[in-house]
Short mmCIF file of C-alpha atoms in Angstrom, two decimals:
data_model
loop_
_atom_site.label_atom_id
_atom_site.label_comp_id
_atom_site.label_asym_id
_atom_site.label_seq_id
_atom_site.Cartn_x
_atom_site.Cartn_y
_atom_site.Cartn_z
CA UNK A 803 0.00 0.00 0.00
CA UNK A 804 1.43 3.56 -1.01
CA UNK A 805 0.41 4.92 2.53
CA UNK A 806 2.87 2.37 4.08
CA UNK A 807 5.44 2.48 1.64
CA UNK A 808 5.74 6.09 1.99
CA UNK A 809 6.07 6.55 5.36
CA UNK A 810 8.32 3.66 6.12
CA UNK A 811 11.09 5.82 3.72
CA UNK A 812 10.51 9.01 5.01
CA UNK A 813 12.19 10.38 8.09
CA UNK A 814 10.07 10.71 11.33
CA UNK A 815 8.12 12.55 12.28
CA UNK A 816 6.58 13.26 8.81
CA UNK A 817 5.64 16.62 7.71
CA UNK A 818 3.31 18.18 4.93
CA UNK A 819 6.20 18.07 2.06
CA UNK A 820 6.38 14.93 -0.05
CA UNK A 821 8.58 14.71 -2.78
CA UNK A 822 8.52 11.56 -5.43
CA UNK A 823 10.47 10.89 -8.23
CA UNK A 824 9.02 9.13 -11.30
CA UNK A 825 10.44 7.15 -13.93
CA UNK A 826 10.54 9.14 -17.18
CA UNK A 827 12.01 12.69 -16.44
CA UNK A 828 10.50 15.94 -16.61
CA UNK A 829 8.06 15.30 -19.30
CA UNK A 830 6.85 12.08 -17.04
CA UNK A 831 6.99 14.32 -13.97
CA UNK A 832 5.05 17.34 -15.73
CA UNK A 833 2.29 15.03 -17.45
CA UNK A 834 1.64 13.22 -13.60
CA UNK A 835 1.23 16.45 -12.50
CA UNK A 836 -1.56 17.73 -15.00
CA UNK A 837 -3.45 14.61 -14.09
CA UNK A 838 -3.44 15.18 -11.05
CA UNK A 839 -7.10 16.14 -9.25
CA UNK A 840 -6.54 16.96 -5.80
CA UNK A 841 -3.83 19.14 -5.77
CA UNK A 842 -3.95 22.10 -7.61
CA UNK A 843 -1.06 23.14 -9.98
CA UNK A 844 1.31 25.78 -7.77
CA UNK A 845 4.77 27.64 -8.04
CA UNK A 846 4.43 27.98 -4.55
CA UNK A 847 3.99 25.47 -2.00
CA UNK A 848 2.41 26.96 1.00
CA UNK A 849 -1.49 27.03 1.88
CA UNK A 850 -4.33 25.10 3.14
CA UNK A 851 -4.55 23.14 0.31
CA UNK A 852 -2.60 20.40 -1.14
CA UNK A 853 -0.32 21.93 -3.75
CA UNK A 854 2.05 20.28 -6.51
CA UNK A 855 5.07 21.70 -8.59
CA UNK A 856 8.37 20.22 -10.63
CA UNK A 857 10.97 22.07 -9.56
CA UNK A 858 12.47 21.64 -13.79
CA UNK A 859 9.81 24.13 -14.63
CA UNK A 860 8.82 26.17 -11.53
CA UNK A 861 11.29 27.07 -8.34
CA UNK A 862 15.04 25.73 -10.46
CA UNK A 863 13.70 26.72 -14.01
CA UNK A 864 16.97 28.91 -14.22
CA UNK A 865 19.30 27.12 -13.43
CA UNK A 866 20.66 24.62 -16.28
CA UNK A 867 20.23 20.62 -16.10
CA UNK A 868 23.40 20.10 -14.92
CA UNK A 869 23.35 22.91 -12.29
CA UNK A 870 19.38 21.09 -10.77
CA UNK A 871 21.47 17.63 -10.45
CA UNK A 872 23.98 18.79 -8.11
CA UNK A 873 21.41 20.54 -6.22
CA UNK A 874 19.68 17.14 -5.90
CA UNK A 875 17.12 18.27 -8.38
CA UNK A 876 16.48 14.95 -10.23
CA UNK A 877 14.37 14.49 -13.33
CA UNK A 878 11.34 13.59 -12.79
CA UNK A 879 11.27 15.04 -9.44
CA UNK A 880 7.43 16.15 -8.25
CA UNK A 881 6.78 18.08 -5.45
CA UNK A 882 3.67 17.74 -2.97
CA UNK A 883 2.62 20.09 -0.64
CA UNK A 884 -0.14 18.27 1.75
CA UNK A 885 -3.24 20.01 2.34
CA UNK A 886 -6.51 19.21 4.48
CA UNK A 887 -8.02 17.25 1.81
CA UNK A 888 -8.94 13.79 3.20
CA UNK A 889 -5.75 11.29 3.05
CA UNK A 890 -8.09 8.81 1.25
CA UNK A 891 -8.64 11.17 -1.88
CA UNK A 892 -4.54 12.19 -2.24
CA UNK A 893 -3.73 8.56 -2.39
CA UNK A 894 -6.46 7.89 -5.01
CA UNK A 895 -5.68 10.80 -7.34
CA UNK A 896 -1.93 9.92 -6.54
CA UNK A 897 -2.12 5.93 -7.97
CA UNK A 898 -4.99 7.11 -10.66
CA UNK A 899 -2.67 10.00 -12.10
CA UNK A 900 0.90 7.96 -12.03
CA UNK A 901 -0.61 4.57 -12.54
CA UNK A 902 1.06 4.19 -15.96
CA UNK A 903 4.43 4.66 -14.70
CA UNK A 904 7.14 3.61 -12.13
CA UNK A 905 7.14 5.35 -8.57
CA UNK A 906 10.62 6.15 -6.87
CA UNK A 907 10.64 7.06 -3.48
CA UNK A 908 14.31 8.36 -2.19
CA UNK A 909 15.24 9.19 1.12
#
């Protein structure tokens, strides 16, 4: 179950930032992220609401692809900002929207 695979690779205690890398790059990353339902679309991460962003296209757009890898910024990289929608609804929209690809979660 994503719910348990998630939080058995993040640090404790968790916190309202998830970050997931998919299989596919940017183009992967930015696709899962227009499918998504839930979270709305955001340069900016903070609110009540769940948010998501790439970081390729959003907060390290500037910097060049070399320059986002050794700031840890991989490709395919997706950003989540956790809102107060219900937990049930994020998962759902989370396996519905990246169900045709491979999920990577790093530490």
């Amino acid at each position: 179950m994503l719910t348990t695979k998630v939080a058995r690779v993040m640090p404790g205690p968790h916190g309202a930032m998830l970050t997931l890398v998919l299989d596919g790059g940017d183009a992967r990353a930015l696709q899962v992220l227009r499918r998504l339902e839930v979270p709305t679309e955001a340069t900016s991460l903070g609110g009540v609401e769940s948010l998501a962003s790439v970081p390729f296209n959003s907060s390290h757009f500037n910097l060049t692809p070399q320059e986002r890898l050794d700031a840890g910024i991989l490709p395919g990289m997706l950003r989540l900002s956790i809102g107060l929608e219900g937990e049930q609804a994020l998962f759902d929209d989370l396996r519905r929207s990246t169900q045709s690809g491979r999920l990577i979660v790093r530490r």
